[in-house]
Short mmCIF file of C-alpha atoms and ligand atoms in Angstrom, two decimals:
data_model
loop_
_atom_site.label_atom_id
_atom_site.label_comp_id
_atom_site.label_asym_id
_atom_site.label_seq_id
_atom_site.Cartn_x
_atom_site.Cartn_y
_atom_site.Cartn_z
CA MET A 1 0.61 44.50 59.35
CA LYS A 2 1.47 43.25 62.84
CA LYS A 3 0.35 39.73 61.99
CA ARG A 4 2.36 39.82 58.77
CA ASN A 5 5.52 40.84 60.64
CA THR A 6 5.02 38.15 63.29
CA VAL A 7 4.62 35.50 60.59
CA LEU A 8 7.68 36.78 58.76
CA VAL A 9 9.85 36.97 61.88
CA SER A 10 8.77 33.60 63.28
CA GLY A 11 9.18 31.98 59.85
CA ILE A 12 12.68 33.33 59.39
CA ALA A 13 13.57 32.44 62.99
CA SER A 14 12.44 28.83 62.52
CA ILE A 15 14.38 28.58 59.27
CA ILE A 16 17.50 29.87 61.03
CA ILE A 17 16.99 27.36 63.85
CA LEU A 18 16.47 24.57 61.35
CA VAL A 19 19.61 25.51 59.43
CA SER A 20 21.66 25.71 62.65
CA VAL A 21 20.40 22.32 63.84
CA GLN A 22 21.19 20.81 60.46
CA LEU A 23 24.65 22.36 60.48
CA PHE A 24 25.24 21.04 63.98
CA ILE A 25 24.16 17.53 62.96
CA ILE A 26 26.25 17.62 59.79
CA LYS A 27 29.28 18.82 61.74
CA GLY A 28 28.78 15.92 64.16
CA ILE A 29 28.49 13.42 61.31
CA TRP A 30 31.51 14.96 59.61
CA ASN A 31 33.63 14.67 62.77
CA GLN A 32 32.46 11.13 63.32
CA ARG A 33 33.35 10.18 59.73
CA ASN A 34 36.67 11.89 60.15
CA GLU A 35 37.43 9.82 63.22
CA MET A 36 36.20 6.69 61.53
CA PHE A 37 38.46 7.42 58.59
CA ALA A 38 41.47 7.85 60.85
CA LEU A 39 40.55 4.76 62.83
CA ARG A 40 40.11 2.70 59.68
CA TYR A 41 43.57 3.55 58.38
CA SER A 42 45.15 3.33 61.78
CA VAL A 43 43.84 -0.23 62.21
CA LEU A 44 44.70 -1.05 58.62
CA SER A 45 48.25 0.20 58.92
CA LYS A 46 48.75 -1.68 62.19
CA GLU A 47 47.61 -4.81 60.41
CA GLY A 48 49.99 -3.97 57.57
CA LEU A 49 52.88 -3.60 60.01
CA ASP A 50 51.97 -6.88 61.64
CA PHE A 51 51.89 -8.56 58.30
CA LEU A 52 55.37 -7.19 57.47
CA ASN A 53 56.76 -8.34 60.79
CA ARG A 54 55.30 -11.81 60.56
CA ARG A 55 55.72 -12.60 56.91
CA MET A 56 58.74 -10.61 55.86
CA ARG A 57 60.48 -10.19 59.17
CA THR A 58 60.97 -6.49 58.66
CA ASP A 59 59.56 -3.22 59.91
CA GLY A 60 60.52 -1.40 56.71
CA PHE A 61 63.60 0.25 58.20
CA ASP A 62 66.28 -2.37 57.47
CA THR A 63 68.16 -0.22 54.97
CA VAL A 64 67.91 2.70 57.36
CA ARG A 65 69.41 0.64 60.16
CA LEU A 66 72.29 -0.45 57.98
CA LEU A 67 73.15 3.05 56.85
CA LEU A 68 72.83 4.48 60.34
CA ARG A 69 75.05 1.85 61.88
CA ASN A 70 77.81 2.57 59.38
CA TYR A 71 77.51 6.25 59.87
CA SER A 72 76.98 6.51 63.60
CA GLU A 73 80.13 4.72 64.76
CA GLN A 74 82.34 7.29 63.08
CA ALA A 75 80.05 10.22 63.89
CA ASN A 76 79.93 9.16 67.50
CA LYS A 77 83.68 9.18 67.80
CA GLU A 78 83.92 12.57 66.19
CA LEU A 79 81.25 14.02 68.46
CA HIS A 80 82.87 12.71 71.59
CA ALA A 81 86.23 14.13 70.57
CA LEU A 82 84.94 17.68 70.24
CA LYS A 83 85.38 20.16 73.09
CA ASP A 84 84.17 23.49 71.78
CA PRO A 85 80.40 23.72 72.40
CA ARG A 86 79.92 25.42 69.03
CA ASP A 87 81.62 22.58 67.27
CA ILE A 88 79.54 20.14 69.27
CA ASP A 89 76.35 21.92 68.24
CA ALA A 90 77.35 21.94 64.60
CA LYS A 91 78.17 18.24 64.75
CA LYS A 92 74.83 17.50 66.41
CA LYS A 93 73.05 19.35 63.62
CA GLU A 94 74.97 17.42 61.03
CA ILE A 95 74.13 14.11 62.71
CA LEU A 96 70.46 15.01 63.01
CA ASN A 97 70.43 16.05 59.40
CA TYR A 98 71.94 12.77 58.29
CA PHE A 99 69.52 10.71 60.39
CA THR A 100 66.55 12.69 59.09
CA THR A 101 67.59 12.37 55.46
CA VAL A 102 68.23 8.66 55.76
CA VAL A 103 65.02 7.86 57.59
CA TYR A 104 63.00 9.84 55.01
CA LYS A 105 64.75 8.60 51.91
CA GLU A 106 65.70 5.03 52.66
CA GLN A 107 62.70 3.63 54.45
CA ASP A 108 60.60 0.97 52.70
CA LEU A 109 57.60 1.14 55.01
CA SER A 110 55.67 3.54 52.79
CA ASP A 111 55.94 1.26 49.77
CA PHE A 112 54.97 -1.76 51.82
CA LEU A 113 51.97 -0.01 53.34
CA SER A 114 50.84 1.43 50.03
CA LYS A 115 50.83 -2.03 48.45
CA TYR A 116 49.12 -3.51 51.47
CA PHE A 117 46.33 -0.86 51.36
CA GLU A 118 45.86 -1.47 47.66
CA ARG A 119 45.60 -5.23 48.17
CA ARG A 120 42.95 -4.66 50.82
CA GLY A 121 41.01 -2.48 48.39
CA PHE A 122 41.72 0.89 50.00
CA GLU A 123 43.26 4.14 48.84
CA LYS A 124 46.98 3.59 48.24
CA LYS A 125 48.16 7.15 47.76
CA PHE A 126 49.26 8.89 50.92
CA LYS A 127 51.94 11.20 52.20
CA PHE A 128 54.06 10.20 55.17
CA THR A 129 55.64 12.30 57.89
CA ILE A 130 58.32 11.22 60.29
CA SER A 131 58.38 13.05 63.57
CA ILE A 132 61.64 12.61 65.37
CA MET A 133 61.27 12.43 69.14
CA ASP A 134 64.65 11.52 70.43
CA LEU A 135 68.13 11.00 69.04
CA ASP A 136 71.04 10.10 71.31
CA MET A 137 74.58 9.15 70.46
CA ILE A 138 75.93 6.52 72.83
CA ASN A 139 79.49 5.80 73.66
CA ASP A 140 80.48 5.25 77.29
CA ASP A 141 78.15 8.07 78.04
CA THR A 142 75.09 9.30 76.16
CA ILE A 143 75.06 12.58 74.25
CA PRO A 144 71.55 13.72 73.44
CA VAL A 145 71.50 15.09 69.90
CA TYR A 146 67.85 16.02 69.63
CA GLN A 147 64.74 15.85 71.78
CA SER A 148 61.41 17.10 70.63
CA GLU A 149 59.12 19.16 72.88
CA GLY A 150 56.64 16.31 73.13
CA PHE A 151 59.33 13.92 74.17
CA LEU A 152 60.71 16.22 76.85
CA ASN A 153 57.30 17.15 78.24
CA ARG A 154 55.81 13.76 78.43
CA GLY A 155 58.67 11.42 78.93
CA ARG A 156 59.56 8.59 76.66
CA PRO A 157 56.57 7.28 74.83
CA ASN A 158 57.72 3.70 74.81
CA THR A 159 57.70 3.66 78.58
CA GLY A 160 53.95 3.61 78.38
CA VAL A 161 52.95 7.22 77.89
CA ARG A 162 52.21 7.83 74.25
CA SER A 163 52.79 11.38 73.24
CA GLY A 164 49.98 13.03 71.34
CA PRO A 165 50.86 14.38 67.94
CA ALA A 166 52.18 17.91 67.67
CA ASP A 167 49.87 20.53 66.16
CA ASN A 168 50.93 20.08 62.58
CA LEU A 169 50.43 16.33 63.00
CA LYS A 170 46.94 16.61 64.44
CA ASP A 171 45.11 15.57 61.28
CA LYS A 172 47.62 12.89 60.42
CA ILE A 173 47.20 9.22 61.26
CA LEU A 174 49.80 7.73 63.57
CA VAL A 175 50.98 4.36 62.26
CA ASN A 176 53.51 3.57 64.94
CA TRP A 177 56.50 4.57 67.01
CA PHE A 178 59.85 3.17 65.99
CA ASN A 179 62.84 2.81 68.17
CA LEU A 180 66.00 2.07 66.23
CA GLU A 181 69.08 1.50 68.36
CA ASP A 182 72.39 -0.18 68.47
CA ASN A 183 75.62 0.32 70.41
CA SER A 184 76.24 3.82 69.18
CA TYR A 185 72.85 5.46 68.81
CA ARG A 186 69.26 5.46 69.95
CA PHE A 187 66.73 6.89 67.55
CA LEU A 188 63.05 7.24 68.41
CA PHE A 189 60.52 8.58 65.94
CA ALA A 190 56.87 8.37 64.97
CA TYR A 191 55.63 7.53 61.50
CA TYR A 192 52.43 9.26 60.33
CA ILE A 193 50.41 8.98 57.17
CA ASP A 194 48.08 11.50 55.64
CA PHE A 195 45.59 11.26 52.75
CA SER A 196 45.29 14.27 50.52
CA ASP A 197 41.79 13.40 49.31
CA LYS A 198 40.54 12.53 52.79
CA GLN A 199 38.10 15.46 52.67
CA LYS A 200 36.78 14.23 49.34
CA VAL A 201 36.25 10.71 50.68
CA ILE A 202 34.44 12.04 53.77
CA LEU A 203 32.39 14.40 51.63
CA LYS A 204 31.33 11.46 49.50
CA GLU A 205 30.39 9.48 52.59
CA THR A 206 28.39 12.35 54.09
CA SER A 207 26.86 13.53 50.81
CA VAL A 208 23.60 11.64 51.45
CA PHE A 209 23.08 13.43 54.79
CA LEU A 210 24.20 16.70 53.29
CA GLY A 211 21.81 16.29 50.35
CA MET A 212 18.94 15.32 52.65
CA SER A 213 19.41 18.29 54.95
CA ILE A 214 19.75 20.74 52.06
CA LEU A 215 16.59 19.25 50.58
CA SER A 216 14.72 19.55 53.87
CA ILE A 217 15.82 23.18 54.21
CA ILE A 218 14.67 23.92 50.65
CA VAL A 219 11.32 22.21 51.29
CA VAL A 220 10.78 24.21 54.49
CA VAL A 221 11.72 27.47 52.76
CA ILE A 222 9.34 26.73 49.88
CA ILE A 223 6.51 25.84 52.27
CA PHE A 224 7.17 29.03 54.18
CA ILE A 225 7.13 31.17 51.03
CA ILE A 226 3.89 29.56 49.84
CA THR A 227 2.24 30.00 53.24
CA TYR A 228 3.40 33.60 53.44
CA LYS A 229 2.16 34.35 49.94
CA ASN A 230 -1.20 32.76 50.74
CA LEU A 231 -1.47 34.84 53.87
CA MET A 232 -0.71 37.99 51.91
CA GLU A 233 -3.26 37.04 49.27
CA GLU A 234 -5.87 36.42 51.94
CA LYS A 235 -5.08 39.78 53.46
CA ARG A 236 -5.35 41.47 50.08
CA LEU A 237 -8.73 39.83 49.46
CA SER A 238 -10.04 40.77 52.86
CA ASN A 239 -8.95 44.38 52.28
CA LEU A 240 -10.67 44.32 48.91
CA LYS A 241 -13.86 43.03 50.50
CA THR A 242 -13.80 45.74 53.16
CA ASP A 243 -13.27 48.38 50.48
CA PHE A 244 -16.06 46.88 48.42
CA ILE A 245 -18.52 46.99 51.31
CA ASN A 246 -17.61 50.63 51.98
CA ASN A 247 -17.94 51.52 48.32
CA MET A 248 -21.20 49.62 47.95
CA THR A 249 -22.73 51.34 50.96
CA HIS A 250 -21.71 54.66 49.49
CA GLU A 251 -22.97 53.75 46.01
CA LEU A 252 -26.36 52.55 47.27
CA LYS A 253 -26.82 55.44 49.67
CA THR A 254 -26.41 58.12 47.01
CA PRO A 255 -29.47 57.23 44.85
CA LEU A 256 -31.44 56.27 47.96
CA SER A 257 -30.94 59.64 49.64
CA THR A 258 -31.80 61.39 46.37
CA ILE A 259 -35.05 59.42 46.22
CA THR A 260 -35.79 60.20 49.88
CA VAL A 261 -35.25 63.91 49.33
CA ALA A 262 -37.36 63.80 46.14
CA GLY A 263 -40.15 62.03 48.03
CA LYS A 264 -40.07 64.71 50.74
CA THR A 265 -40.14 67.37 48.01
CA LEU A 266 -43.29 65.89 46.52
CA GLU A 267 -44.97 66.15 49.92
CA MET A 268 -44.49 69.93 49.98
CA PRO A 269 -47.78 71.79 49.26
CA GLN A 270 -46.13 74.48 47.08
CA ILE A 271 -44.69 71.73 44.80
CA ARG A 272 -47.96 69.88 44.38
CA ASN A 273 -49.43 72.78 42.41
CA ASP A 274 -46.42 72.96 40.09
CA ASP A 275 -46.86 70.25 37.43
CA ALA A 276 -43.45 70.86 35.87
CA LYS A 277 -41.70 70.44 39.24
CA ILE A 278 -43.70 67.24 39.97
CA LEU A 279 -42.71 65.81 36.59
CA GLU A 280 -39.06 66.75 37.09
CA THR A 281 -38.99 65.17 40.58
CA ALA A 282 -40.75 62.04 39.37
CA LYS A 283 -38.19 61.73 36.55
CA LEU A 284 -35.40 62.10 39.08
CA ILE A 285 -36.93 59.38 41.23
CA GLY A 286 -37.29 57.16 38.16
CA LYS A 287 -33.69 57.72 37.08
CA GLN A 288 -32.28 57.05 40.52
CA SER A 289 -34.46 53.92 40.89
CA VAL A 290 -33.09 52.61 37.59
CA HIS A 291 -29.56 53.31 38.78
CA LEU A 292 -30.27 51.61 42.10
CA ASN A 293 -31.75 48.66 40.29
CA GLN A 294 -28.70 48.39 38.04
CA LEU A 295 -26.38 48.41 41.01
CA ILE A 296 -28.35 45.73 42.83
CA ASN A 297 -28.57 43.61 39.68
CA MET A 298 -24.86 43.91 39.15
CA ILE A 299 -24.11 42.71 42.69
CA LEU A 300 -26.66 39.90 42.46
CA GLU A 301 -25.41 38.78 39.09
CA ILE A 302 -21.83 38.61 40.23
CA SER A 303 -22.72 36.54 43.25
CA MET A 304 -24.66 34.26 40.87
CA TRP A 305 -21.61 33.86 38.61
CA GLU A 306 -19.74 32.56 41.58
CA ARG A 307 -22.10 29.61 41.76
CA THR A 308 -23.10 28.97 38.15
CA GLN A 309 -21.50 29.27 34.74
CA PHE A 310 -22.22 32.24 32.50
CA GLN A 311 -25.42 31.67 30.50
CA LEU A 312 -25.05 33.45 27.16
CA ASP A 313 -27.91 33.96 24.81
CA LYS A 314 -25.86 34.25 21.63
CA LYS A 315 -27.16 35.52 18.31
CA THR A 316 -25.32 36.25 15.08
CA ILE A 317 -25.27 40.03 14.95
CA SER A 318 -23.53 42.61 12.80
CA ILE A 319 -20.87 43.96 15.13
CA GLU A 320 -20.98 47.39 13.48
CA GLU A 321 -24.69 47.73 14.15
CA ILE A 322 -24.52 46.81 17.80
CA VAL A 323 -21.53 49.09 18.43
CA ASN A 324 -23.45 51.93 16.73
CA ASP A 325 -26.51 51.26 18.92
CA VAL A 326 -24.50 51.23 22.15
CA VAL A 327 -22.59 54.39 21.23
CA ASP A 328 -25.77 56.22 20.22
CA SER A 329 -27.60 55.41 23.40
CA PHE A 330 -24.45 56.26 25.40
CA LYS A 331 -24.27 59.65 23.69
CA SER A 332 -27.87 60.41 24.57
CA GLY A 333 -27.38 59.09 28.12
CA GLY A 334 -24.50 59.59 30.57
CA GLY A 335 -21.82 60.20 28.02
CA ASN A 336 -23.38 63.26 26.38
CA ASN A 337 -20.68 65.62 27.64
CA ALA A 338 -17.93 63.55 25.99
CA THR A 339 -16.59 63.92 22.48
CA ILE A 340 -16.88 60.53 20.86
CA ILE A 341 -14.90 59.76 17.73
CA GLN A 342 -16.08 56.65 15.88
CA LYS A 343 -13.34 55.21 13.68
CA TYR A 344 -14.44 51.63 13.20
CA ASN A 345 -14.83 49.52 10.15
CA PHE A 346 -15.72 45.89 10.70
CA SER A 347 -16.17 45.09 7.00
CA GLY A 348 -19.68 43.81 7.71
CA ALA A 349 -18.45 41.13 10.12
CA LYS A 350 -21.15 39.20 11.95
CA VAL A 351 -20.33 37.83 15.36
CA ASP A 352 -22.05 35.33 17.67
CA ILE A 353 -22.66 37.40 20.77
CA ASP A 354 -25.06 37.96 23.59
CA ALA A 355 -26.33 41.46 22.82
CA VAL A 356 -27.23 42.30 26.43
CA TYR A 357 -23.87 41.32 27.86
CA PHE A 358 -21.98 42.92 24.97
CA THR A 359 -23.88 46.17 25.57
CA THR A 360 -22.88 46.05 29.25
CA LEU A 361 -19.25 45.42 28.24
CA LEU A 362 -19.02 48.37 25.90
CA ASN A 363 -21.07 50.61 28.20
CA ASN A 364 -18.71 49.89 31.10
CA LEU A 365 -15.68 50.82 29.02
CA LEU A 366 -17.34 54.01 27.76
CA SER A 367 -18.57 55.12 31.15
CA ASN A 368 -15.13 54.47 32.71
CA ALA A 369 -13.60 56.59 29.94
CA VAL A 370 -15.86 59.46 31.03
CA LYS A 371 -15.64 58.73 34.75
CA TYR A 372 -11.84 58.54 35.00
CA SER A 373 -11.23 61.81 33.27
CA ASP A 374 -10.06 65.11 34.72
CA LYS A 375 -10.75 67.17 31.61
CA GLN A 376 -13.25 67.33 28.78
CA PRO A 377 -13.41 63.62 27.80
CA VAL A 378 -12.48 62.65 24.26
CA ILE A 379 -13.19 59.01 23.50
CA GLU A 380 -11.96 57.35 20.37
CA ILE A 381 -13.57 54.07 19.35
CA GLU A 382 -11.56 52.13 16.84
CA GLY A 383 -12.59 48.82 15.34
CA PHE A 384 -11.37 46.37 12.72
CA THR A 385 -11.22 42.70 11.92
CA GLN A 386 -8.08 40.62 11.64
CA ASP A 387 -7.45 36.85 11.47
CA ASN A 388 -11.02 35.88 12.36
CA ASN A 389 -11.03 38.27 15.30
CA VAL A 390 -12.90 41.48 15.90
CA PHE A 391 -10.88 44.18 17.66
CA ILE A 392 -12.64 47.01 19.49
CA LYS A 393 -10.44 49.68 21.01
CA VAL A 394 -11.77 52.29 23.42
CA ALA A 395 -9.19 55.03 23.93
CA ASP A 396 -9.59 57.97 26.28
CA ASN A 397 -7.64 61.06 27.33
CA GLY A 398 -8.32 60.45 31.03
CA ILE A 399 -6.16 60.09 34.13
CA GLY A 400 -4.56 56.83 33.00
CA ILE A 401 -3.54 53.84 35.12
CA ASN A 402 -0.14 53.08 36.54
CA LYS A 403 1.71 49.82 35.78
CA ILE A 404 0.97 48.18 39.17
CA ASP A 405 -2.76 48.91 39.00
CA GLN A 406 -2.91 47.71 35.41
CA LYS A 407 -2.13 44.21 36.65
CA HIS A 408 -5.18 44.18 38.96
CA ILE A 409 -7.90 46.34 37.43
CA PHE A 410 -9.67 43.29 35.98
CA ASP A 411 -9.79 41.65 39.44
CA LYS A 412 -13.05 41.55 41.31
CA PHE A 413 -13.57 44.57 43.63
CA TYR A 414 -10.25 46.10 42.63
CA ARG A 415 -10.11 49.86 42.45
CA ALA A 416 -6.98 51.79 41.65
CA SER A 417 -5.59 53.68 44.64
CA THR A 418 -7.17 57.00 43.59
CA GLY A 419 -10.52 55.19 43.27
CA ASN A 420 -11.14 54.55 46.93
CA ILE A 421 -11.20 58.16 48.02
CA HIS A 422 -14.59 58.43 46.31
CA LYS A 423 -13.52 61.12 43.92
CA PHE A 424 -14.53 58.61 41.29
CA LYS A 425 -17.41 56.48 42.50
CA GLY A 426 -17.53 52.76 41.80
CA LEU A 427 -17.52 49.23 43.13
CA GLY A 428 -14.49 47.81 41.36
CA LEU A 429 -16.72 45.49 39.38
CA GLY A 430 -17.03 47.16 35.96
CA LEU A 431 -13.82 45.84 34.42
CA TYR A 432 -14.21 42.48 36.15
CA TYR A 433 -17.53 42.28 34.32
CA VAL A 434 -15.90 43.32 31.02
CA LYS A 435 -13.23 40.63 31.33
CA LYS A 436 -15.74 37.92 32.29
CA ILE A 437 -18.01 38.80 29.39
CA ALA A 438 -15.16 38.92 26.85
CA GLU A 439 -13.84 35.58 28.09
CA ALA A 440 -17.29 34.00 28.02
CA HIS A 441 -17.37 34.89 24.31
CA GLY A 442 -13.99 33.22 23.81
CA GLY A 443 -12.24 36.60 23.63
CA ASP A 444 -10.20 38.80 25.90
CA VAL A 445 -9.62 42.37 27.03
CA THR A 446 -6.28 44.11 27.54
CA VAL A 447 -5.23 47.54 28.70
CA HIS A 448 -2.55 49.91 27.59
CA SER A 449 -2.23 53.06 29.62
CA LYS A 450 0.02 55.89 30.74
CA PRO A 451 -0.82 57.89 33.87
CA GLY A 452 -1.82 61.41 32.92
CA LYS A 453 -2.09 60.55 29.23
CA GLY A 454 -5.05 58.19 28.96
CA SER A 455 -5.93 54.54 28.50
CA ILE A 456 -6.71 52.19 25.65
CA PHE A 457 -8.83 49.12 26.32
CA THR A 458 -8.79 46.52 23.54
CA VAL A 459 -11.52 43.90 23.35
CA THR A 460 -10.96 40.89 21.09
CA LEU A 461 -13.81 38.62 20.04
CA PRO A 462 -13.46 35.65 17.73
CA PHE A 463 -15.93 35.19 14.84
P1 LIG B 501 -14.93 51.05 39.30
O1 LIG B 501 -14.98 51.98 38.15
O2 LIG B 501 -16.25 50.71 39.85
O3 LIG B 501 -13.95 51.44 40.32
P2 LIG B 501 -13.86 49.17 37.41
O4 LIG B 501 -13.69 47.69 37.53
O5 LIG B 501 -14.66 49.66 36.29
O6 LIG B 501 -14.39 49.64 38.79
O7 LIG B 501 -12.43 49.80 37.32
C1 LIG B 501 -11.41 49.38 38.18
C2 LIG B 501 -10.39 50.49 38.34
O8 LIG B 501 -9.71 50.68 37.11
C3 LIG B 501 -10.99 51.79 38.67
O9 LIG B 501 -11.05 51.96 40.07
C4 LIG B 501 -10.08 52.81 38.02
O10 LIG B 501 -9.07 53.16 38.94
C5 LIG B 501 -9.43 52.06 36.91
N1 LIG B 501 -9.97 52.44 35.59
C6 LIG B 501 -10.91 51.79 34.88
N2 LIG B 501 -11.13 52.40 33.68
C7 LIG B 501 -10.28 53.45 33.64
C8 LIG B 501 -10.00 54.47 32.67
N3 LIG B 501 -10.65 54.52 31.50
N4 LIG B 501 -9.06 55.38 32.96
C9 LIG B 501 -8.41 55.34 34.14
N5 LIG B 501 -8.61 54.40 35.10
C10 LIG B 501 -9.55 53.47 34.86
#
């Protein structure tokens, strides 16, 4: 139990560590790809701007410049004429609004860049953002209209210090700063681009790593489950073996101690004169020796099966006759306190079987029906033929078998949980034997049972 828990805990811990390491690596790769993506488009857009400047002699804001020049002369005059601070504020807002609208609506840079990206074989669809840093209206003096936080905190970017993007611009790619100015205004802003399917592109690029790490996690989990299951199976087998040794010792000791006591009895002088008592004791010794012999043979035979294949000595026999023989001798032997109902009709079918093994098979089923009973045993033997198969059903009114045990009762050494407390003696080999014998004849055995109600074992043999 302790070992099982340690294995479970250490297995789960290593899987968690593995998953965390993989997540860490993937996050690193993701960030790296993210940066590479930004860098790629940053370089590309700089090249695009360069191309515009060199070839077309424009920065994409020519229309903007024209509109602003026309507007700002008049606006400047109006602003300078105002005295009331509220009016000044309202005018400033109006100017800022105009500048913002114009720079957003009338710029050609986005179209230029989009075409340039497409020509270079890259994604052409992007959104742009213009972040205004500084807007001043200049007459004889300068009236600041707007200054962004970044601009105020860090000074003018074009003096050398480049302001980092504000929070909402963090994931966007900075293309460039633009400083538009003439006699009546100075307008400084940054132009950013942003790709909506950036995540998709990065996901595609990292999918190989992602796939590989998911695969490695799955492989490790599968290996762990298999190892754990094997360990559990080993544990189950070792428990079965321990139980078997205990049961075997108990099973062998019972007839042996009876024989020892009987031997001692025969030594007593008062017994030696009593012929009837001597005969009875001798019979007891004989019976127990036979039982002991059977037990030893059973154990030996099973260990032989492990090494060699089943050797059947098959003969074509009337199934009805052999079932009759086994039932008759069972009635006169151990099963004489049971009520046995024979309801079989094999229509004279003859089957190729090994009579000795078949007898053992049926005997085991019958003696279990008596053994695992808590009341007067009633055994019903049914039999019929169907589709070239012989069906033999042994039904009892015994203690029954629960669903979990039903799955294992044909396993070697397996005894249902009530079995090991020695209320019902046994080695857990009887049904294993039955299954092996049925299978060696090309047939099978199944069980149908309800605890407290009884069990039905059905043997099928082909003919
Ligand atoms: P054993 O009888 O030596 O324990 P078996 O292989 O014959 O071994 O049976 C395996 C287990 O199946 C038994 O321990 C018992 O719990 C259960 N079993 C077998 N036959 C019956 C039956 N007719 N009714 C109830 N339980 C049975």
